[in-house]
GROMACS .gro file of N, CA, C and O in nm:
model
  464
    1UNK      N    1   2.480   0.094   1.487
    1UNK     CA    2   2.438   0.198   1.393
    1UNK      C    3   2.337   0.288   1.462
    1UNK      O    4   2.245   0.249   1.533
    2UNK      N    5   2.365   0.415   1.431
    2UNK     CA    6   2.246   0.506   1.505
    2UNK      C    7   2.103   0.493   1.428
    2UNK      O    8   2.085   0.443   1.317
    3UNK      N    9   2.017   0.545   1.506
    3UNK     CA   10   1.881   0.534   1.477
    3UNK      C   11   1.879   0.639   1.417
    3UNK      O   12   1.943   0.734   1.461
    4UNK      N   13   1.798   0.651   1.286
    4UNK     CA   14   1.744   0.764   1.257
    4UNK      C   15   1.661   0.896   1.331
    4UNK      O   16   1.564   0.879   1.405
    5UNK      N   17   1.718   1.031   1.296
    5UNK     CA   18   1.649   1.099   1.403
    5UNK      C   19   1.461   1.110   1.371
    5UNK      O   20   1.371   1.101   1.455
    6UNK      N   21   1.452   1.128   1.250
    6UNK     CA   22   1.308   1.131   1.206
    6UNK      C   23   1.318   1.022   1.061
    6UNK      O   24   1.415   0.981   0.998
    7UNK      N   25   1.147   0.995   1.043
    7UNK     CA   26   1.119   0.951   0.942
    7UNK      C   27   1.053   1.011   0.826
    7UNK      O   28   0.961   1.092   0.813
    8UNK      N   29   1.096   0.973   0.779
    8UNK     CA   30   1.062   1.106   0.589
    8UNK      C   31   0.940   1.025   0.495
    8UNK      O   32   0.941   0.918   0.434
    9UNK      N   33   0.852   1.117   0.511
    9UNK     CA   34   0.692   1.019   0.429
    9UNK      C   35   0.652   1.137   0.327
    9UNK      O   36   0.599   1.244   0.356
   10UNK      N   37   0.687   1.096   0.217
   10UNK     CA   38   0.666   1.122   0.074
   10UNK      C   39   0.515   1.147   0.086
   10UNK      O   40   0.444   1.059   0.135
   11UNK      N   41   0.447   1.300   0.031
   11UNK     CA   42   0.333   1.274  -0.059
   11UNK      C   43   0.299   1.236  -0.162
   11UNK      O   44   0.407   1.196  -0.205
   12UNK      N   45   0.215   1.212  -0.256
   12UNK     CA   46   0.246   1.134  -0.397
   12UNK      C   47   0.277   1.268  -0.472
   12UNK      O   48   0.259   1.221  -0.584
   13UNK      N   49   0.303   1.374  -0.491
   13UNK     CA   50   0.355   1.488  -0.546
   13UNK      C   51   0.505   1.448  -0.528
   13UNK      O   52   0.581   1.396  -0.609
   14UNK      N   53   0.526   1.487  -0.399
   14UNK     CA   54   0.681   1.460  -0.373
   14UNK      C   55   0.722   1.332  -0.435
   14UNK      O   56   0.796   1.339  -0.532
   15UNK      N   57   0.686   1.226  -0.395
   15UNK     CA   58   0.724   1.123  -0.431
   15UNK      C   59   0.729   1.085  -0.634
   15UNK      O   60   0.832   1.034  -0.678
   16UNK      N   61   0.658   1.105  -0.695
   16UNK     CA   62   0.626   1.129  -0.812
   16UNK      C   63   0.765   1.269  -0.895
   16UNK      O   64   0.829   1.287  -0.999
   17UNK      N   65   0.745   1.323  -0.779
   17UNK     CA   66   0.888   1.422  -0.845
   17UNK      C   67   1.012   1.361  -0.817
   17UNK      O   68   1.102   1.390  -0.896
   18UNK      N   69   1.049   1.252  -0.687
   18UNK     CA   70   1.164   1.184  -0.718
   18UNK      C   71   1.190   1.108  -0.781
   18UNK      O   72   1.307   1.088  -0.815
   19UNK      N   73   1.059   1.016  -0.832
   19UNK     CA   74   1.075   0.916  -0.951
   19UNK      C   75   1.111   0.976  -1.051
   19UNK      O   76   1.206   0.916  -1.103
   20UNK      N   77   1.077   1.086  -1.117
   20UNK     CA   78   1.099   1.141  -1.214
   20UNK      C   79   1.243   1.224  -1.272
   20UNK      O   80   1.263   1.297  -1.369
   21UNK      N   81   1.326   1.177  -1.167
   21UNK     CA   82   1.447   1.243  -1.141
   21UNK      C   83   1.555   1.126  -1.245
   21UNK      O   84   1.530   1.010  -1.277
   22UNK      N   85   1.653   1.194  -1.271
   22UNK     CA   86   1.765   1.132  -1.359
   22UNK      C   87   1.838   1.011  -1.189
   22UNK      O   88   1.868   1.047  -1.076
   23UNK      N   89   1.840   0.867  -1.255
   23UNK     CA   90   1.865   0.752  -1.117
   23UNK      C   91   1.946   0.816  -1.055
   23UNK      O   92   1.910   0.828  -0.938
   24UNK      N   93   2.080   0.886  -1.087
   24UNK     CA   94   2.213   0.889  -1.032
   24UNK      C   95   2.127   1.038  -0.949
   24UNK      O   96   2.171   1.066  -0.837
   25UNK      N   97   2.046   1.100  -0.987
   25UNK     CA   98   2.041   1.279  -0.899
   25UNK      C   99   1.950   1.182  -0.761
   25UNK      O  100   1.978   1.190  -0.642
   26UNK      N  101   1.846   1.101  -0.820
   26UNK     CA  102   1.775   1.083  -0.726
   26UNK      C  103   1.890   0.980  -0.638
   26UNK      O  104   1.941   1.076  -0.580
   27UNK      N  105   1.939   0.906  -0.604
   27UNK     CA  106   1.989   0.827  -0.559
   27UNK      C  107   2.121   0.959  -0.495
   27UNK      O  108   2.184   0.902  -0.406
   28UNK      N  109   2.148   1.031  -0.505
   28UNK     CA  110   2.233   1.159  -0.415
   28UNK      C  111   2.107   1.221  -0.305
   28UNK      O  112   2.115   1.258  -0.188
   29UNK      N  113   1.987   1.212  -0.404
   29UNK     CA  114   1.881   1.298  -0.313
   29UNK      C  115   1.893   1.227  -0.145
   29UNK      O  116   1.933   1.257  -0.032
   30UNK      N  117   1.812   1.084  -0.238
   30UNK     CA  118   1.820   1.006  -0.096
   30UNK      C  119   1.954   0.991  -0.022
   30UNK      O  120   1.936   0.958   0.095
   31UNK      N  121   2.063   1.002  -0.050
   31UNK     CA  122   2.190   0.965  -0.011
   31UNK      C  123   2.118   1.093   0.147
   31UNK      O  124   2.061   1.068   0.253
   32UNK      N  125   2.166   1.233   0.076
   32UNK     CA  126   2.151   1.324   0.159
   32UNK      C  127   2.080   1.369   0.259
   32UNK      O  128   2.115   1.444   0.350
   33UNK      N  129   1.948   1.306   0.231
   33UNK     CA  130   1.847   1.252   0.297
   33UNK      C  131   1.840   1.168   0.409
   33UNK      O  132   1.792   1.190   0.520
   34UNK      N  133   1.911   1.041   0.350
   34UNK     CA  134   1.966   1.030   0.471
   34UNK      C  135   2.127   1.044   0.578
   34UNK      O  136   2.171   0.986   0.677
   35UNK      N  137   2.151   1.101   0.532
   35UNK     CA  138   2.259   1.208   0.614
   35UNK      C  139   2.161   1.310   0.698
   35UNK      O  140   2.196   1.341   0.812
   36UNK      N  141   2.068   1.350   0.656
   36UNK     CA  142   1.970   1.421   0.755
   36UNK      C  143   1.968   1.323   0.862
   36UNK      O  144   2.018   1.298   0.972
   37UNK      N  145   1.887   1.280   0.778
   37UNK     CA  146   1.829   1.166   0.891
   37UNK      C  147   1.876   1.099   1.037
   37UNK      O  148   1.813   1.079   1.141
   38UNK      N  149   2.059   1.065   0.986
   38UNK     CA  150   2.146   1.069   1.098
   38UNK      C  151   2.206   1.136   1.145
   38UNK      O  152   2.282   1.084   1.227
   39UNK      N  153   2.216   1.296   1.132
   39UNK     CA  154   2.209   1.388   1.270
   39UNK      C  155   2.301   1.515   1.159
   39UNK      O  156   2.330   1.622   1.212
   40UNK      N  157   2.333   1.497   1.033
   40UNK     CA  158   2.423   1.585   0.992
   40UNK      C  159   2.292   1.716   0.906
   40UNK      O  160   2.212   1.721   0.812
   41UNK      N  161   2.346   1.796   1.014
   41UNK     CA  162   2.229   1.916   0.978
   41UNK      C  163   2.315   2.014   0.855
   41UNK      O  164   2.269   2.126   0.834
   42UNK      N  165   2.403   1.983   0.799
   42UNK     CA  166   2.438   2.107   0.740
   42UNK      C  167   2.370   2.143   0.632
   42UNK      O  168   2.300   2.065   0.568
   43UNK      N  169   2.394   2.319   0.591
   43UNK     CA  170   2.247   2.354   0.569
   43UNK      C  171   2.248   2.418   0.435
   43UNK      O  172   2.178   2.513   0.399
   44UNK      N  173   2.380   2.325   0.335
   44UNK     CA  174   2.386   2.327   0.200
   44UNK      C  175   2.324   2.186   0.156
   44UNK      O  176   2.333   2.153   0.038
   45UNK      N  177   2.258   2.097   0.252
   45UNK     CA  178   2.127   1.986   0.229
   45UNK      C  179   2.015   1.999   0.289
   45UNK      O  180   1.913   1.936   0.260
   46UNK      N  181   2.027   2.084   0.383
   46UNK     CA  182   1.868   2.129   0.428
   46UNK      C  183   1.883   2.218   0.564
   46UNK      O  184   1.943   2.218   0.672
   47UNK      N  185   1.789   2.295   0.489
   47UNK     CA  186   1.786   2.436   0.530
   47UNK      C  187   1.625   2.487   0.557
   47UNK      O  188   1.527   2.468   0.484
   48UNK      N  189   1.633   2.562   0.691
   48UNK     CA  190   1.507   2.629   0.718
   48UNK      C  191   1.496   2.757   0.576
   48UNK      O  192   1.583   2.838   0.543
   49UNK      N  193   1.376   2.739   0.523
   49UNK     CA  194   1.335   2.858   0.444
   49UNK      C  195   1.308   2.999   0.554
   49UNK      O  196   1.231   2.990   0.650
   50UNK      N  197   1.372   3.104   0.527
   50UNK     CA  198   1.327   3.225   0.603
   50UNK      C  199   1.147   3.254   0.582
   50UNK      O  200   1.075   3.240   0.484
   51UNK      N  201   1.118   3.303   0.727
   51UNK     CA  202   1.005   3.353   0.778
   51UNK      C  203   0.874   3.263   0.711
   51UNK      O  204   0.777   3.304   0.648
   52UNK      N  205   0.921   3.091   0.760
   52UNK     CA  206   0.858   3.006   0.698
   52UNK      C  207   0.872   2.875   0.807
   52UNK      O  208   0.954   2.875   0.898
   53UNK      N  209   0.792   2.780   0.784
   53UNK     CA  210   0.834   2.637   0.875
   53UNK      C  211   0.806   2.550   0.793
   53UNK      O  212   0.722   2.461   0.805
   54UNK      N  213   0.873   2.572   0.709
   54UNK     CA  214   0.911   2.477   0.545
   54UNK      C  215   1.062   2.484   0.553
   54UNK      O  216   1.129   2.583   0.583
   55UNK      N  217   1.110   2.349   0.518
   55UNK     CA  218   1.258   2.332   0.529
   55UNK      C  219   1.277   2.272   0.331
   55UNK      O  220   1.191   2.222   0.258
   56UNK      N  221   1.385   2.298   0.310
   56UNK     CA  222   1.440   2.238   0.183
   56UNK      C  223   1.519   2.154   0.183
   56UNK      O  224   1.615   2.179   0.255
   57UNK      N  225   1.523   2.023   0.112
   57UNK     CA  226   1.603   1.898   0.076
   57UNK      C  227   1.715   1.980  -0.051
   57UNK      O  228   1.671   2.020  -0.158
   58UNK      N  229   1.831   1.989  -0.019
   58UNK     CA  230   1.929   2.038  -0.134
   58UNK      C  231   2.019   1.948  -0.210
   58UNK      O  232   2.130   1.923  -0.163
   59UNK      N  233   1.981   1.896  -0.325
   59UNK     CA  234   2.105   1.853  -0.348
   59UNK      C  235   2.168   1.897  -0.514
   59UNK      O  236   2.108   1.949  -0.608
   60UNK      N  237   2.279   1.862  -0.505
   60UNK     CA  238   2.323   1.971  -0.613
   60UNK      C  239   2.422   1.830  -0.734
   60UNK      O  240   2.518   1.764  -0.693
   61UNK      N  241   2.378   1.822  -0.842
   61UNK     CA  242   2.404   1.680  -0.879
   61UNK      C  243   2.428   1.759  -1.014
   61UNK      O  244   2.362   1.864  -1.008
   62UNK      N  245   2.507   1.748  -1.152
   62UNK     CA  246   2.550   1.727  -1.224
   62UNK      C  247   2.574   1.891  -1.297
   62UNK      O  248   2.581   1.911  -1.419
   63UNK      N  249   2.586   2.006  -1.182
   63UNK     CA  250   2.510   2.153  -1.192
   63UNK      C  251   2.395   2.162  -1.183
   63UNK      O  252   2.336   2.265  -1.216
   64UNK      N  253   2.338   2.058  -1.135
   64UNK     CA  254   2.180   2.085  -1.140
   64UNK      C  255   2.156   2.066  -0.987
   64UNK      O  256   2.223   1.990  -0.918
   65UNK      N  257   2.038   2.155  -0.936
   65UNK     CA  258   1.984   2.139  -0.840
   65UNK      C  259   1.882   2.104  -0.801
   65UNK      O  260   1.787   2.150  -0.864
   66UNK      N  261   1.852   2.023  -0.699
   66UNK     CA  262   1.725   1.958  -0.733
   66UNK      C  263   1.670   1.986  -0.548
   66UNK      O  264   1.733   1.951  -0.448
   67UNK      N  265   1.564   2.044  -0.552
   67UNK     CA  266   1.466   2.046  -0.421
   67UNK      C  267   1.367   1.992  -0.367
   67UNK      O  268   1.269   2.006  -0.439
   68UNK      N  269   1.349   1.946  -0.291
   68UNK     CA  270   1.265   1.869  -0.182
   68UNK      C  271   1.185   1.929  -0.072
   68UNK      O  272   1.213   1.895   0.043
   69UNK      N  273   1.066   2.033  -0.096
   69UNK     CA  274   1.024   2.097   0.019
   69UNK      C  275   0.974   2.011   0.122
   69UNK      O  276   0.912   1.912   0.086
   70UNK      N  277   0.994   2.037   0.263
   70UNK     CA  278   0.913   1.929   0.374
   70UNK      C  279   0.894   2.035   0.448
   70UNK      O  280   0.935   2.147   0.415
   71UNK      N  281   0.819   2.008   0.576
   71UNK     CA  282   0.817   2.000   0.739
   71UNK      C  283   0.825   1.927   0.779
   71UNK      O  284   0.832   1.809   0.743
   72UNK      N  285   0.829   2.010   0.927
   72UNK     CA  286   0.828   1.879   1.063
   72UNK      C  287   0.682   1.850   1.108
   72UNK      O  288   0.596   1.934   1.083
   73UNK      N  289   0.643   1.711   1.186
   73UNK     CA  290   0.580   1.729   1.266
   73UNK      C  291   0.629   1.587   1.381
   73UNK      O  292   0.635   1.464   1.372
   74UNK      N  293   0.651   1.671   1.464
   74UNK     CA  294   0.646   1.612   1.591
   74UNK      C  295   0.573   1.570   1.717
   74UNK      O  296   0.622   1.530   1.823
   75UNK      N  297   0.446   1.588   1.685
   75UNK     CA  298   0.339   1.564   1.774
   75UNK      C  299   0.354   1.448   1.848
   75UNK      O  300   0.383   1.437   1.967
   76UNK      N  301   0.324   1.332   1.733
   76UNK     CA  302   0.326   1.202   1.831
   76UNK      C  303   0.437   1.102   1.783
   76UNK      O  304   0.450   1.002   1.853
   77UNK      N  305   0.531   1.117   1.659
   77UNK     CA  306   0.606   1.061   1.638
   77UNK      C  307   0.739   1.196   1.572
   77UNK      O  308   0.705   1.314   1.581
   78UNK      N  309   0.850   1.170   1.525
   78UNK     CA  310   0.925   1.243   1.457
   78UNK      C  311   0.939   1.254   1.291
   78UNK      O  312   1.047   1.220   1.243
   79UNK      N  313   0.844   1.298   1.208
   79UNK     CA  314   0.830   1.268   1.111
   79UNK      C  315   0.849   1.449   1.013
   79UNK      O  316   0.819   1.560   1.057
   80UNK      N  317   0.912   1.412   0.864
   80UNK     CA  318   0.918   1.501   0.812
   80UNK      C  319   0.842   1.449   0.686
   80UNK      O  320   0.858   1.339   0.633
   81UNK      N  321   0.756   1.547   0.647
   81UNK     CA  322   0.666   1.527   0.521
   81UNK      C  323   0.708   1.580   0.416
   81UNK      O  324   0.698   1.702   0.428
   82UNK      N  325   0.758   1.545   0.301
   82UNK     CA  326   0.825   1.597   0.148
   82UNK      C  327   0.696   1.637   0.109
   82UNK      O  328   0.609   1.558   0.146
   83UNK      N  329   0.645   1.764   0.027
   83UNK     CA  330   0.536   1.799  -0.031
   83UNK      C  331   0.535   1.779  -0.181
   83UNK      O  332   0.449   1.731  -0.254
   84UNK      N  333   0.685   1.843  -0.213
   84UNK     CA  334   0.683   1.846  -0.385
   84UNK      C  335   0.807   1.893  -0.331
   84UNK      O  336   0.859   1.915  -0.222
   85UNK      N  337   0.842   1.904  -0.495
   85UNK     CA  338   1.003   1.949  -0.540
   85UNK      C  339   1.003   2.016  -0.680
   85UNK      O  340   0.901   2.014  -0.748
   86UNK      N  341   1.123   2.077  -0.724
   86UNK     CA  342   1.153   2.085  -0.854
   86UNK      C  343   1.261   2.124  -0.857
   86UNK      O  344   1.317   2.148  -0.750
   87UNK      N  345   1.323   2.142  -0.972
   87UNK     CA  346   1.478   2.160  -1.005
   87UNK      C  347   1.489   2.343  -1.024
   87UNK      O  348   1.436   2.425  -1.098
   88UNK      N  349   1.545   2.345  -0.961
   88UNK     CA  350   1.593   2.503  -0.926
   88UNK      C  351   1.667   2.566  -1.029
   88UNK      O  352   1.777   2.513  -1.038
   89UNK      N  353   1.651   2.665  -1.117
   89UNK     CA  354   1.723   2.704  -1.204
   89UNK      C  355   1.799   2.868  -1.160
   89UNK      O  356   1.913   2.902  -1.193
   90UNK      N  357   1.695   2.956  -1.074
   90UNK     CA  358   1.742   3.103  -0.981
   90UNK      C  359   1.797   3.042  -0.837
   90UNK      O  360   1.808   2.924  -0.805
   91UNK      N  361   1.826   3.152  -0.766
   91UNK     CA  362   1.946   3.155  -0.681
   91UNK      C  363   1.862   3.117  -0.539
   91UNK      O  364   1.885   3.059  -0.433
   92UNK      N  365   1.710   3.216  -0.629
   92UNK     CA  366   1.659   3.289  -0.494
   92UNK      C  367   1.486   3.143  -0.460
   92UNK      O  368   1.410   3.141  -0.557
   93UNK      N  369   1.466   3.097  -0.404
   93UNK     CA  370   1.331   3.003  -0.399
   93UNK      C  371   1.223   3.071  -0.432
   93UNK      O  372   1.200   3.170  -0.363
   94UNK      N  373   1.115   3.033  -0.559
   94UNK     CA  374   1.001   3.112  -0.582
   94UNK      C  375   0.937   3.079  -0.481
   94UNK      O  376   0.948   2.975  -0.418
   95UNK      N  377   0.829   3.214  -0.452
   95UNK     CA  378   0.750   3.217  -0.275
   95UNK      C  379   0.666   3.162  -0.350
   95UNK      O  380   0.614   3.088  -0.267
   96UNK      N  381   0.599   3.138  -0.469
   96UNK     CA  382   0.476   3.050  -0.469
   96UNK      C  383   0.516   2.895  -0.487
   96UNK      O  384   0.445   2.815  -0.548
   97UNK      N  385   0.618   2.869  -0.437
   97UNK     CA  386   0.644   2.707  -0.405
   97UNK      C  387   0.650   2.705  -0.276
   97UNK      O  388   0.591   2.613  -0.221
   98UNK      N  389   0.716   2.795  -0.197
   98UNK     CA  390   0.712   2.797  -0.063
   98UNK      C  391   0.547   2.777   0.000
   98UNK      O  392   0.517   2.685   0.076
   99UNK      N  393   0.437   2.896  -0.054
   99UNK     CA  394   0.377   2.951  -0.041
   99UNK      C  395   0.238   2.749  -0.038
   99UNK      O  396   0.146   2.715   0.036
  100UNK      N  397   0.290   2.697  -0.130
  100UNK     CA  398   0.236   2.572  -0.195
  100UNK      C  399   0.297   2.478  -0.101
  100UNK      O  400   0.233   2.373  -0.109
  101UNK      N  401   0.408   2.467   0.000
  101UNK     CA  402   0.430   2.371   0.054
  101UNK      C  403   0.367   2.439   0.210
  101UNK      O  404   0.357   2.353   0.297
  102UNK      N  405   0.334   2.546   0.242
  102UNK     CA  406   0.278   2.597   0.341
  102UNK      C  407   0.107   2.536   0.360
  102UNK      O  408   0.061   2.471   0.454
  103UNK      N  409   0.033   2.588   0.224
  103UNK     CA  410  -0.070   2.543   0.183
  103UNK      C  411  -0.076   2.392   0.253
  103UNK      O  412  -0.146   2.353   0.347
  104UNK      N  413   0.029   2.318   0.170
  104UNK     CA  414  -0.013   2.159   0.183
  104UNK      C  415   0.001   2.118   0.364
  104UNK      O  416  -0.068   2.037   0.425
  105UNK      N  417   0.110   2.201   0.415
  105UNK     CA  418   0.115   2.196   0.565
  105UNK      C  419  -0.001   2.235   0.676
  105UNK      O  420  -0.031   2.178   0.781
  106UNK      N  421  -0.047   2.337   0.622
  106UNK     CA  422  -0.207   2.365   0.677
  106UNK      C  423  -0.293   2.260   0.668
  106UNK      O  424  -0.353   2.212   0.765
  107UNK      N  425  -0.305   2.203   0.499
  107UNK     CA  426  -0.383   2.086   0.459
  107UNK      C  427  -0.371   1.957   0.615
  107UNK      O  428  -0.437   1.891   0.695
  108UNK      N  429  -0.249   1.991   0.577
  108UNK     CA  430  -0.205   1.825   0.666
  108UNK      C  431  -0.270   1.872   0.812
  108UNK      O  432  -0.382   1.833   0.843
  109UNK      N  433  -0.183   1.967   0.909
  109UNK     CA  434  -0.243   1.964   1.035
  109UNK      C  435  -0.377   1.955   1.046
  109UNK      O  436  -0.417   1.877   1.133
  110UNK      N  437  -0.477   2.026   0.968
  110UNK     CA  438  -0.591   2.070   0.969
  110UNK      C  439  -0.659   1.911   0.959
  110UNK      O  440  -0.750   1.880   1.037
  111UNK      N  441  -0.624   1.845   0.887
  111UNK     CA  442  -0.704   1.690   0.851
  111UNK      C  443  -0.687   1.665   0.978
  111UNK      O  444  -0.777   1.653   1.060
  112UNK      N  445  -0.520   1.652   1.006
  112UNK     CA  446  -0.471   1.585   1.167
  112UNK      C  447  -0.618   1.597   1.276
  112UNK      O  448  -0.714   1.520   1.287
  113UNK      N  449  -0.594   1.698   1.331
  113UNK     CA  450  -0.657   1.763   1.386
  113UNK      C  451  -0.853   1.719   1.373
  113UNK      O  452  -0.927   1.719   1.471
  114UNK      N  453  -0.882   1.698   1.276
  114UNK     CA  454  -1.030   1.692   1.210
  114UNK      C  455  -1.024   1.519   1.263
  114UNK      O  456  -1.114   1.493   1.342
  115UNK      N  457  -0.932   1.405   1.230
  115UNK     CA  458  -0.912   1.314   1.242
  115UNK      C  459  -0.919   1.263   1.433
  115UNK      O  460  -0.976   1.160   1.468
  116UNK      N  461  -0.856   1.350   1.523
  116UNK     CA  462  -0.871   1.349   1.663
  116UNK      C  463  -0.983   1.333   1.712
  116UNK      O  464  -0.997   1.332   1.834
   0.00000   0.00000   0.00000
């Protein structure tokens, strides 16, 4: 079996929004998730957000869509961080969720970094 390419670490936002998910959407989430994980990039499950380094978890479960914002960080291990999510009802991603998983990405390096 292949190794996973990265490992996926929930914040308690993110994580708290997948609990809260209907079993059968969340249990596709993770399905897809990990299909990331083992090398299948296609990018109707995750997708770079434009003029951003926030990626989206997609999955699309009963007409409903449900999102997973992360990044990468690759510094010293291969890890992607879920920030939050919510269920998508427009076509187009509101920039103040983007804008909120950017935030939390600053948060993170910046501790990183403070922590060295």
């Amino acid at each position: 079996m292949n190794k996973p390419r990265f490992r996926l670490l929930l914040t308690k936002e993110a994580d708290d929004f997948m609990q809260s998910l209907p079993l059968k959407a969340r249990d596709k989430m993770y399905y897809n998730i990990r299909r990331v994980q083992m090398g299948d990039l296609d990018s109707e499950i995750f997708k770079k957000l434009e003029n951003s380094d926030i990626w989206e978890f997609r999955t699309l479960f009963g007409g409903i869509a449900y999102h997973l914002f992360a990044f990468w960080d690759t510094e010293t291990d291969t890890l992607v961080i879920a920030t939050h999510g919510l269920v998508k009802k427009t076509q187009k991603t509101p920039a103040k969720e983007i804008n909120k998983a950017e935030r939390i990405r600053k948060e993170y390096f910046d501790l990183k970094r403070n922590e060295q």
